[in-house]
Coordinates of C-alpha atoms in Angstrom, one line a residue:
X1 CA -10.5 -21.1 10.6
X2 CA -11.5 -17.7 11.7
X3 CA -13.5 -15.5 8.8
X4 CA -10.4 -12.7 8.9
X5 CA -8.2 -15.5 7.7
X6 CA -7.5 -16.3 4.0
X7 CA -6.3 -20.0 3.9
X8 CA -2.0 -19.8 2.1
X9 CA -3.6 -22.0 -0.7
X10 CA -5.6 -18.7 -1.4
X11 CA -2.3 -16.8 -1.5
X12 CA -0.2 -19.2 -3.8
X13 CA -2.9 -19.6 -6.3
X14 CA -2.5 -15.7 -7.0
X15 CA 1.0 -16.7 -8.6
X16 CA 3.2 -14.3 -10.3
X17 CA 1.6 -10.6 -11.4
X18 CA 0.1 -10.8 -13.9
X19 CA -0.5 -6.9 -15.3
X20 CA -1.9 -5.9 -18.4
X21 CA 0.6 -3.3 -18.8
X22 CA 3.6 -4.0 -16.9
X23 CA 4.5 -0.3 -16.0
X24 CA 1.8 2.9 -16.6
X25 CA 2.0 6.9 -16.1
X26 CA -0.7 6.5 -13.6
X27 CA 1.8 4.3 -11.4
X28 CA 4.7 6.4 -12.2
X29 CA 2.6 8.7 -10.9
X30 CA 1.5 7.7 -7.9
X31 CA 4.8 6.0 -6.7
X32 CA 6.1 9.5 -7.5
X33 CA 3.5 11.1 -5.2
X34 CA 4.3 8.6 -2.4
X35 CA 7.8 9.2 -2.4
X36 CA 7.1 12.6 -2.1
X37 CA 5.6 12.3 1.2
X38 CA 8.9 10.1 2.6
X39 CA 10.3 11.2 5.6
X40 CA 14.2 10.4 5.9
X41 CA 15.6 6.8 6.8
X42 CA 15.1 3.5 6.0
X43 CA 12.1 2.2 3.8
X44 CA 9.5 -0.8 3.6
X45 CA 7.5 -1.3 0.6
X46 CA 4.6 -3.8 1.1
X47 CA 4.0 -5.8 -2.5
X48 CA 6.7 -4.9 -3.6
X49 CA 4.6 -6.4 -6.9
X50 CA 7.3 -5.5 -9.8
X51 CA 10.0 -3.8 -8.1
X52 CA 9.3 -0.3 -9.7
X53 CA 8.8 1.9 -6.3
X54 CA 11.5 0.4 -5.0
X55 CA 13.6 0.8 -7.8
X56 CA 12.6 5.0 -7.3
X57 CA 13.9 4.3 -3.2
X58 CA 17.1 2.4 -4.6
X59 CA 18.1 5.4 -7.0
X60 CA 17.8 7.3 -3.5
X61 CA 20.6 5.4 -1.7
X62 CA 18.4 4.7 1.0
X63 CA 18.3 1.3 3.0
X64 CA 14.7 -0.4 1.7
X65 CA 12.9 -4.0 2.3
X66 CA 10.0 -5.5 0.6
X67 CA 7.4 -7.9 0.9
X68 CA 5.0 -10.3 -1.3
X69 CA 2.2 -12.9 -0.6
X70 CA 4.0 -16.1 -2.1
X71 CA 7.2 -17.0 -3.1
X72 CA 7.0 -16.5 -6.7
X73 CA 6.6 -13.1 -6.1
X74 CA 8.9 -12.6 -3.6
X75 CA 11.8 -14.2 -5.9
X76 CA 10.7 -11.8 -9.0
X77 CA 11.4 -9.0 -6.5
X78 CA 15.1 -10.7 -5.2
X79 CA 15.8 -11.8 -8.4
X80 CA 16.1 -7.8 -9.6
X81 CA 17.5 -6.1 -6.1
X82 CA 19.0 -9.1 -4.4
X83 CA 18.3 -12.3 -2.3
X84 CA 17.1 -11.0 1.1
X85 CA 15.5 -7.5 -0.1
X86 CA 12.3 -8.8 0.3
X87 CA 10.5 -11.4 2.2
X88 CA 7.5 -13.3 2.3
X89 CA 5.1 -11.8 4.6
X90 CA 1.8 -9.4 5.2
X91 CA -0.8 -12.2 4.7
X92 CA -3.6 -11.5 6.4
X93 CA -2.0 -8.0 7.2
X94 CA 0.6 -9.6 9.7
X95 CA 3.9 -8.4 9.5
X96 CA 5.8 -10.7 11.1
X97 CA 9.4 -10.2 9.9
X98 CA 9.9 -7.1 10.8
X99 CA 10.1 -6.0 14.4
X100 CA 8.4 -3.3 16.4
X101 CA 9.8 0.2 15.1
X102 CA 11.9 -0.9 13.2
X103 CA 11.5 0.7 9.8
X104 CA 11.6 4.9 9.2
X105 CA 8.8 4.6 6.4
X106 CA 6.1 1.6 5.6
X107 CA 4.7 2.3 2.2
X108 CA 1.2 0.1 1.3
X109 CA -0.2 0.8 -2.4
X110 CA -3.0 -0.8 -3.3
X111 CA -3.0 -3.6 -0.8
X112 CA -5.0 -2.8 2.2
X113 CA -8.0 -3.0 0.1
X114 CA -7.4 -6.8 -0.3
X115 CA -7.3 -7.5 3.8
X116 CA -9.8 -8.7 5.3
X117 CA -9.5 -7.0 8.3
X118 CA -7.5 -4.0 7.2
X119 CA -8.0 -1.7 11.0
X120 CA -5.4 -4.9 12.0
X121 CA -3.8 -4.6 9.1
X122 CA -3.1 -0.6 9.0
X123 CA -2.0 -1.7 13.2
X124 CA 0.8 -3.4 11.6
X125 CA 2.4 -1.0 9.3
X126 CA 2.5 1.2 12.0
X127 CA 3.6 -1.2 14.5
X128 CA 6.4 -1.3 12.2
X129 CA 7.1 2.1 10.9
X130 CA 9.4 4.1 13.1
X131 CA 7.5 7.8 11.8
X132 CA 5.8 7.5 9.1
X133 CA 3.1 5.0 7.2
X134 CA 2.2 6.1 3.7
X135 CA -1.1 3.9 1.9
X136 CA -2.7 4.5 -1.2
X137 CA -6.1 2.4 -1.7
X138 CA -9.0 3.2 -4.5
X139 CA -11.4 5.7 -4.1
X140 CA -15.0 5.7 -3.9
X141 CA -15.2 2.4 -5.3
X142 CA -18.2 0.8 -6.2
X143 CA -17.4 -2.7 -4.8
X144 CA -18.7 -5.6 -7.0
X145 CA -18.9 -9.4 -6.5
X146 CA -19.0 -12.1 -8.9
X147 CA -19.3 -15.9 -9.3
X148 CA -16.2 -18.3 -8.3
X149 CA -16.3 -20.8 -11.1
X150 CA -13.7 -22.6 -8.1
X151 CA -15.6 -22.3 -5.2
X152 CA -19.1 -21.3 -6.5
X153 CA -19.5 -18.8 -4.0
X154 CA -19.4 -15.1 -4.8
X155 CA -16.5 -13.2 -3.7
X156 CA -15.3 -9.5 -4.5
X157 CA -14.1 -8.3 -7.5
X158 CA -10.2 -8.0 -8.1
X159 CA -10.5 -8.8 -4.2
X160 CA -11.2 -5.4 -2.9
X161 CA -13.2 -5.7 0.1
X162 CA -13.6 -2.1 1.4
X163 CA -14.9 1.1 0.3
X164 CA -12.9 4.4 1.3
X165 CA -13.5 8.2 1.3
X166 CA -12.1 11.1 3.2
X167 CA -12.3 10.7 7.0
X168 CA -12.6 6.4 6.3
X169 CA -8.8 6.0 7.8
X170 CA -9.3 8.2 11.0
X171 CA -11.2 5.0 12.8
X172 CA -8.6 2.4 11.6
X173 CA -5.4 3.9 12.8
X174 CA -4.4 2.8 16.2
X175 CA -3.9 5.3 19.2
X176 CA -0.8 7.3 19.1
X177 CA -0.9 7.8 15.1
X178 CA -2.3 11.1 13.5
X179 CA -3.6 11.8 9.8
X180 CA -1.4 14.2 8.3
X181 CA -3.0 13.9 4.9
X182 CA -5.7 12.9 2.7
X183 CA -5.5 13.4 -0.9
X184 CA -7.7 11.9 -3.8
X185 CA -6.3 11.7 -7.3
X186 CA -6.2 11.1 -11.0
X187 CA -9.7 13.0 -11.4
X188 CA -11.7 12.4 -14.2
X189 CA -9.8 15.1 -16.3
X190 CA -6.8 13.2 -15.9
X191 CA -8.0 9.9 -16.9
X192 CA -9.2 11.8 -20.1
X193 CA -6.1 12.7 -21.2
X194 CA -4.1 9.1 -20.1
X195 CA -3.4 8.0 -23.8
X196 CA -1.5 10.6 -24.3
X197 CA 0.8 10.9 -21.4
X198 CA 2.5 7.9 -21.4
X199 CA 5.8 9.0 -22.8
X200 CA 5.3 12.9 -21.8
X201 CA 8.6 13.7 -19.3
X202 CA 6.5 16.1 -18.0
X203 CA 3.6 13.4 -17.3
X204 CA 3.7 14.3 -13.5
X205 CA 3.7 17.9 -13.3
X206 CA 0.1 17.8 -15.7
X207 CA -1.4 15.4 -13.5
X208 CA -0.3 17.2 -10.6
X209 CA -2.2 20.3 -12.3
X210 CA -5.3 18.6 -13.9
X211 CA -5.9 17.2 -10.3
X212 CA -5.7 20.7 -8.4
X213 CA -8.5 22.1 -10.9
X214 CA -10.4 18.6 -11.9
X215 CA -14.0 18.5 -10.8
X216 CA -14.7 14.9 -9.7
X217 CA -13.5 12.5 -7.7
X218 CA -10.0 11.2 -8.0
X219 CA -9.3 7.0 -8.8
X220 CA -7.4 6.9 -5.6
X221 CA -6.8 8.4 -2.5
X222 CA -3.3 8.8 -0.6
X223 CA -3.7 8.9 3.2
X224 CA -0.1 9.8 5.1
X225 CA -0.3 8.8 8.9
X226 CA 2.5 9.5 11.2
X227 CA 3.8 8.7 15.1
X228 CA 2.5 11.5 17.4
X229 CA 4.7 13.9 19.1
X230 CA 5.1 14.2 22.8
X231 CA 5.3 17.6 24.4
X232 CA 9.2 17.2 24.6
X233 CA 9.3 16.7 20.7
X234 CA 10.2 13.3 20.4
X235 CA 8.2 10.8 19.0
X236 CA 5.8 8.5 20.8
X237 CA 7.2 5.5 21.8
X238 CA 6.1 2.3 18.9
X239 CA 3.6 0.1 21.0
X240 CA 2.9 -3.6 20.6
X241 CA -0.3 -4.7 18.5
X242 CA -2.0 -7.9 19.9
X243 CA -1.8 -10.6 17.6
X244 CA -5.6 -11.7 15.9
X245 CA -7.3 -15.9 16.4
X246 CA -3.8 -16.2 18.7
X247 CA -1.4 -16.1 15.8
X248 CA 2.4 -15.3 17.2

């Protein structure tokens, strides 16, 4: 088995989610951030994890899939939009559900991270995205291993495997793709005031404003990549992305 591969055992013993608190003002802001930066059309949402982006992209009467690692998770997500809205897929960072170009906007929070080889990965979503890929990971992390009392072999903590900062994205994204933005946030200011927010309305728009004049460096960073245009205006064509240890 090739080192970029995770074995499916790997994936199914992850289970169902499992969060400490279910939904947070941090998320809400940063699905709310992310859906800011849609273009129009049709939406994917890779771990789909609770539903709650999606449910933001389903209030928006737009056409929007999902994915998840296992089929527990996959069938939390189906069992609140519908059987078929998402699908088990993105192991490994292969997409292989979904056809070249064939989605407006593939969304990726806090996923990439996990991938072992996340330049492939990052391939794929745009592979698939018709204009626009949209991927939130941590920022600056300091990564960490610890102990497997399974496998006694050390392995990263939470499963992040990669550390990224500003200018980290521009030698991952394949050729005919452009970074259109780079944006680090909940800064330290924020994170001060979190117990408090958490049932503000206006949670959003004081983040939004504690992060323009925060020192520090945010807890994650939002990178927006999008399909170069030709000289005529159109979009480059979508390419195909060889497949990794001769997966199909």
């Amino acid at each position: 088995m090739s080192e970029n591969i995770l074995p499916a055992e790997f994936f199914e013993a992850l289970g169902a989610p499992r969060p400490e608190v279910a939904f947070d003002v941090f998320d809400a802001y940063r699905f709310k951030l992310c859906f800011n930066q849609l273009g129009p059309g049709s939406v994917l949402d890779v771990g789909s994890y609770l539903g709650d982006f999606l449910k933001l992209i389903q209030r928006d009467g737009r056409k929007f899939h999902g994915t998840e690692i296992n089929q527990v998770r996959v069938d939390l997500v189906n069992s609140i939009f519908g059987e078929g809205t998402a699908v088990l897929d993105f192991r490994n960072g292969h997409l292989d559900s979904f056809e070249t170009g064939s989605i407006d906007n593939v969304v990726c929070m806090e996923t990439i991270e996990h991938v072992i080889d996340d330049k492939y990965a990052i391939s794929e979503l745009c592979r698939v995205a018709r204009s626009k890929v949209i991927i939130t990971v941590p920022f600056r992390e300091k990564l960490q291993t610890v102990l497997c009392t399974h496998c006694f072999q050390y392995t990263p903590l939470y499963g992040h495997r990669h550390r990224y900062d500003y200018g980290s994205f521009k030698a991952l994204i394949p050729p005919g793709w452009t970074i259109t933005m780079e944006k680090d946030f909940v800064r330290p200011a924020a994170r001060v005031v979190h117990p408090l927010l958490n049932w503000m309305k206006s949670a959003y728009w004081i983040l939004k404003g504690l992060d323009a004049i925060s020192p520090g460096s945010g807890h994650w960073i939002l990178v927006v990549l999008e399909r170069k245009r030709k000289r005529d205006g159109g979009l480059t064509s979508p390419g195909t992305t060889p497949m990794i240890d001769g997966q199909e």
